[in-house]
Amino acid sequence: MKRSIVFVGTVIVVACVAFSVLGISWEEQKAGFQSRVDPKTGETQVGFYLFLEYDRIPACTDLDTTWSVYILQDGSEEVLAEDHYRKRHPSCTGRTEWISFLSPFITPVAGGNYGARITVHDFANDLFYERVISY
């Protein structure tokens, strides 16, 4: 009897460890563009955004993000603004359920086709996400 209890306990512990080793994932909740008025010039500007949600709250995050905002002209992309940043959360508070990203704002020209490419890598959870958003 004692052996079977130890065996069952061992199986449960191994199953829990195996479950915790399974990676965290994330899913896009929302992506698009928003406008604002430039306080210096009074012109309308456009920025792109992305919201990602983790399937469960990770213990730590280490996010590396790159934005490239461009205009499409004659079938090619002309980069208007770029941004790259890394956010490490060394305290690992375990409170991050979703994350949001906002590109640099640009001043669009009427009739132009604009887009933004974002790549996000969470090194702490071995996750990668890439998205192209159009305006």
PDB file of C-alpha atoms in Angstrom:
ATOM      1  CA  MET A   1       0.000   0.000   0.000  1.00  0.00           C
ATOM      2  CA  LYS A   2       2.784   2.389   0.937  1.00  0.00           C
ATOM      3  CA  ARG A   3       4.533   1.718  -2.382  1.00  0.00           C
ATOM      4  CA  SER A   4       1.394   2.472  -4.362  1.00  0.00           C
ATOM      5  CA  ILE A   5       0.913   5.776  -2.540  1.00  0.00           C
ATOM      6  CA  VAL A   6       4.550   6.713  -3.231  1.00  0.00           C
ATOM      7  CA  PHE A   7       4.137   5.652  -6.871  1.00  0.00           C
ATOM      8  CA  VAL A   8       0.931   7.677  -7.318  1.00  0.00           C
ATOM      9  CA  GLY A   9       2.562  10.659  -5.621  1.00  0.00           C
ATOM     10  CA  THR A  10       5.566  10.377  -7.930  1.00  0.00           C
ATOM     11  CA  VAL A  11       3.318  10.212 -10.999  1.00  0.00           C
ATOM     12  CA  ILE A  12       1.438  13.320  -9.870  1.00  0.00           C
ATOM     13  CA  VAL A  13       4.676  15.244  -9.253  1.00  0.00           C
ATOM     14  CA  VAL A  14       6.094  14.218 -12.641  1.00  0.00           C
ATOM     15  CA  ALA A  15       2.829  15.224 -14.352  1.00  0.00           C
ATOM     16  CA  CYS A  16       2.865  18.620 -12.628  1.00  0.00           C
ATOM     17  CA  VAL A  17       6.496  19.218 -13.590  1.00  0.00           C
ATOM     18  CA  ALA A  18       5.765  18.194 -17.182  1.00  0.00           C
ATOM     19  CA  PHE A  19       2.784  20.567 -17.283  1.00  0.00           C
ATOM     20  CA  SER A  20       4.842  23.451 -15.916  1.00  0.00           C
ATOM     21  CA  VAL A  21       7.552  22.806 -18.509  1.00  0.00           C
ATOM     22  CA  LEU A  22       5.001  23.225 -21.281  1.00  0.00           C
ATOM     23  CA  GLY A  23       5.555  26.692 -22.610  1.00  0.00           C
ATOM     24  CA  ILE A  24       3.461  29.731 -22.144  1.00  0.00           C
ATOM     25  CA  SER A  25       1.873  31.048 -25.310  1.00  0.00           C
ATOM     26  CA  TRP A  26       0.295  34.316 -26.334  1.00  0.00           C
ATOM     27  CA  GLU A  27      -2.442  35.361 -28.698  1.00  0.00           C
ATOM     28  CA  GLU A  28      -3.212  38.583 -30.520  1.00  0.00           C
ATOM     29  CA  GLN A  29      -6.215  40.346 -29.033  1.00  0.00           C
ATOM     30  CA  LYS A  30      -6.253  43.498 -31.100  1.00  0.00           C
ATOM     31  CA  ALA A  31      -4.193  45.321 -33.726  1.00  0.00           C
ATOM     32  CA  GLY A  32      -4.830  48.472 -35.705  1.00  0.00           C
ATOM     33  CA  PHE A  33      -4.080  52.158 -35.924  1.00  0.00           C
ATOM     34  CA  GLN A  34      -5.047  55.266 -34.018  1.00  0.00           C
ATOM     35  CA  SER A  35      -4.812  58.943 -34.777  1.00  0.00           C
ATOM     36  CA  ARG A  36      -3.866  61.914 -32.667  1.00  0.00           C
ATOM     37  CA  VAL A  37      -3.146  65.598 -33.167  1.00  0.00           C
ATOM     38  CA  ASP A  38       0.509  66.576 -32.998  1.00  0.00           C
ATOM     39  CA  PRO A  39       0.635  69.172 -30.189  1.00  0.00           C
ATOM     40  CA  LYS A  40       3.474  71.069 -31.904  1.00  0.00           C
ATOM     41  CA  THR A  41       2.154  71.276 -35.473  1.00  0.00           C
ATOM     42  CA  GLY A  42      -1.580  70.634 -35.096  1.00  0.00           C
ATOM     43  CA  GLU A  43      -1.390  67.992 -37.855  1.00  0.00           C
ATOM     44  CA  THR A  44      -3.067  64.623 -37.615  1.00  0.00           C
ATOM     45  CA  GLN A  45      -0.688  61.756 -36.961  1.00  0.00           C
ATOM     46  CA  VAL A  46      -1.165  57.996 -37.136  1.00  0.00           C
ATOM     47  CA  GLY A  47       0.340  55.313 -34.922  1.00  0.00           C
ATOM     48  CA  PHE A  48      -0.090  51.548 -34.969  1.00  0.00           C
ATOM     49  CA  TYR A  49      -0.784  49.298 -31.990  1.00  0.00           C
ATOM     50  CA  LEU A  50      -0.801  45.654 -30.990  1.00  0.00           C
ATOM     51  CA  PHE A  51      -2.179  43.875 -27.922  1.00  0.00           C
ATOM     52  CA  LEU A  52      -1.001  40.373 -27.009  1.00  0.00           C
ATOM     53  CA  GLU A  53      -2.393  38.256 -24.188  1.00  0.00           C
ATOM     54  CA  TYR A  54      -0.590  35.389 -22.496  1.00  0.00           C
ATOM     55  CA  ASP A  55      -2.552  32.163 -22.055  1.00  0.00           C
ATOM     56  CA  ARG A  56      -1.440  32.205 -18.415  1.00  0.00           C
ATOM     57  CA  ILE A  57       0.457  34.761 -16.387  1.00  0.00           C
ATOM     58  CA  PRO A  58       4.217  34.264 -16.852  1.00  0.00           C
ATOM     59  CA  ALA A  59       6.637  34.489 -13.949  1.00  0.00           C
ATOM     60  CA  CYS A  60       8.954  36.788 -15.942  1.00  0.00           C
ATOM     61  CA  THR A  61       9.061  38.647 -19.249  1.00  0.00           C
ATOM     62  CA  ASP A  62      11.985  39.897 -21.319  1.00  0.00           C
ATOM     63  CA  LEU A  63      10.563  41.665 -24.374  1.00  0.00           C
ATOM     64  CA  ASP A  64      12.546  42.796 -27.397  1.00  0.00           C
ATOM     65  CA  THR A  65      10.391  44.870 -29.781  1.00  0.00           C
ATOM     66  CA  THR A  66      11.075  46.370 -33.207  1.00  0.00           C
ATOM     67  CA  TRP A  67       8.704  48.643 -35.154  1.00  0.00           C
ATOM     68  CA  SER A  68       9.112  49.724 -38.766  1.00  0.00           C
ATOM     69  CA  VAL A  69       6.525  52.198 -40.094  1.00  0.00           C
ATOM     70  CA  TYR A  70       6.473  52.742 -43.845  1.00  0.00           C
ATOM     71  CA  ILE A  71       4.601  54.099 -46.849  1.00  0.00           C
ATOM     72  CA  LEU A  72       3.949  51.868 -49.852  1.00  0.00           C
ATOM     73  CA  GLN A  73       5.084  53.553 -53.056  1.00  0.00           C
ATOM     74  CA  ASP A  74       5.241  51.800 -56.405  1.00  0.00           C
ATOM     75  CA  GLY A  75       5.181  48.390 -54.729  1.00  0.00           C
ATOM     76  CA  SER A  76       8.060  49.061 -52.359  1.00  0.00           C
ATOM     77  CA  GLU A  77       8.246  50.120 -48.726  1.00  0.00           C
ATOM     78  CA  GLU A  78       9.822  53.456 -47.830  1.00  0.00           C
ATOM     79  CA  VAL A  79      10.589  53.457 -44.110  1.00  0.00           C
ATOM     80  CA  LEU A  80       9.337  56.594 -42.348  1.00  0.00           C
ATOM     81  CA  ALA A  81      10.072  55.688 -38.720  1.00  0.00           C
ATOM     82  CA  GLU A  82      11.696  52.879 -36.787  1.00  0.00           C
ATOM     83  CA  ASP A  83      11.891  52.025 -33.118  1.00  0.00           C
ATOM     84  CA  HIS A  84      13.584  49.280 -31.154  1.00  0.00           C
ATOM     85  CA  TYR A  85      13.418  48.743 -27.419  1.00  0.00           C
ATOM     86  CA  ARG A  86      13.845  46.033 -24.842  1.00  0.00           C
ATOM     87  CA  LYS A  87      11.893  45.762 -21.600  1.00  0.00           C
ATOM     88  CA  ARG A  88      13.227  43.377 -19.008  1.00  0.00           C
ATOM     89  CA  HIS A  89      11.273  42.709 -15.858  1.00  0.00           C
ATOM     90  CA  PRO A  90      13.943  41.380 -13.498  1.00  0.00           C
ATOM     91  CA  SER A  91      11.663  41.512 -10.468  1.00  0.00           C
ATOM     92  CA  CYS A  92       9.512  38.807 -12.063  1.00  0.00           C
ATOM     93  CA  THR A  93       6.404  39.835 -10.196  1.00  0.00           C
ATOM     94  CA  GLY A  94       4.265  37.461 -12.242  1.00  0.00           C
ATOM     95  CA  ARG A  95       1.560  40.047 -12.858  1.00  0.00           C
ATOM     96  CA  THR A  96       1.797  40.503 -16.634  1.00  0.00           C
ATOM     97  CA  GLU A  97      -1.286  39.027 -18.286  1.00  0.00           C
ATOM     98  CA  TRP A  98      -1.328  41.112 -21.482  1.00  0.00           C
ATOM     99  CA  ILE A  99       1.030  43.527 -23.161  1.00  0.00           C
ATOM    100  CA  SER A 100       0.501  46.432 -25.525  1.00  0.00           C
ATOM    101  CA  PHE A 101       2.795  48.024 -28.083  1.00  0.00           C
ATOM    102  CA  LEU A 102       2.584  51.397 -29.841  1.00  0.00           C
ATOM    103  CA  SER A 103       4.609  52.413 -32.889  1.00  0.00           C
ATOM    104  CA  PRO A 104       6.162  55.803 -33.542  1.00  0.00           C
ATOM    105  CA  PHE A 105       3.573  58.240 -34.919  1.00  0.00           C
ATOM    106  CA  ILE A 106       3.849  59.530 -38.489  1.00  0.00           C
ATOM    107  CA  THR A 107       2.096  62.342 -40.350  1.00  0.00           C
ATOM    108  CA  PRO A 108       0.310  60.701 -43.289  1.00  0.00           C
ATOM    109  CA  VAL A 109      -0.281  62.284 -46.677  1.00  0.00           C
ATOM    110  CA  ALA A 110      -3.803  61.978 -48.094  1.00  0.00           C
ATOM    111  CA  GLY A 111      -4.134  59.041 -50.470  1.00  0.00           C
ATOM    112  CA  GLY A 112      -1.033  57.253 -49.181  1.00  0.00           C
ATOM    113  CA  ASN A 113      -0.971  53.589 -48.194  1.00  0.00           C
ATOM    114  CA  TYR A 114       0.843  53.049 -44.914  1.00  0.00           C
ATOM    115  CA  GLY A 115       1.871  50.037 -42.922  1.00  0.00           C
ATOM    116  CA  ALA A 116       3.814  48.965 -39.887  1.00  0.00           C
ATOM    117  CA  ARG A 117       5.729  45.811 -39.137  1.00  0.00           C
ATOM    118  CA  ILE A 118       6.243  44.750 -35.533  1.00  0.00           C
ATOM    119  CA  THR A 119       8.351  41.903 -34.233  1.00  0.00           C
ATOM    120  CA  VAL A 120       8.246  40.929 -30.574  1.00  0.00           C
ATOM    121  CA  HIS A 121      10.469  38.365 -28.908  1.00  0.00           C
ATOM    122  CA  ASP A 122       9.915  37.351 -25.290  1.00  0.00           C
ATOM    123  CA  PHE A 123      13.255  35.766 -24.409  1.00  0.00           C
ATOM    124  CA  ALA A 124      12.107  34.718 -20.935  1.00  0.00           C
ATOM    125  CA  ASN A 125       9.303  32.567 -22.378  1.00  0.00           C
ATOM    126  CA  ASP A 126      10.822  31.717 -25.782  1.00  0.00           C
ATOM    127  CA  LEU A 127       7.989  33.393 -27.724  1.00  0.00           C
ATOM    128  CA  PHE A 128       8.113  35.253 -31.037  1.00  0.00           C
ATOM    129  CA  TYR A 129       5.411  37.266 -32.811  1.00  0.00           C
ATOM    130  CA  GLU A 130       5.427  39.226 -36.058  1.00  0.00           C
ATOM    131  CA  ARG A 131       2.590  41.245 -37.551  1.00  0.00           C
ATOM    132  CA  VAL A 132       2.028  43.674 -40.416  1.00  0.00           C
ATOM    133  CA  ILE A 133      -0.697  46.287 -39.875  1.00  0.00           C
ATOM    134  CA  SER A 134      -2.064  48.444 -42.710  1.00  0.00           C
ATOM    135  CA  TYR A 135      -3.619  51.909 -42.823  1.00  0.00           C
TER     136      TYR A 135
END
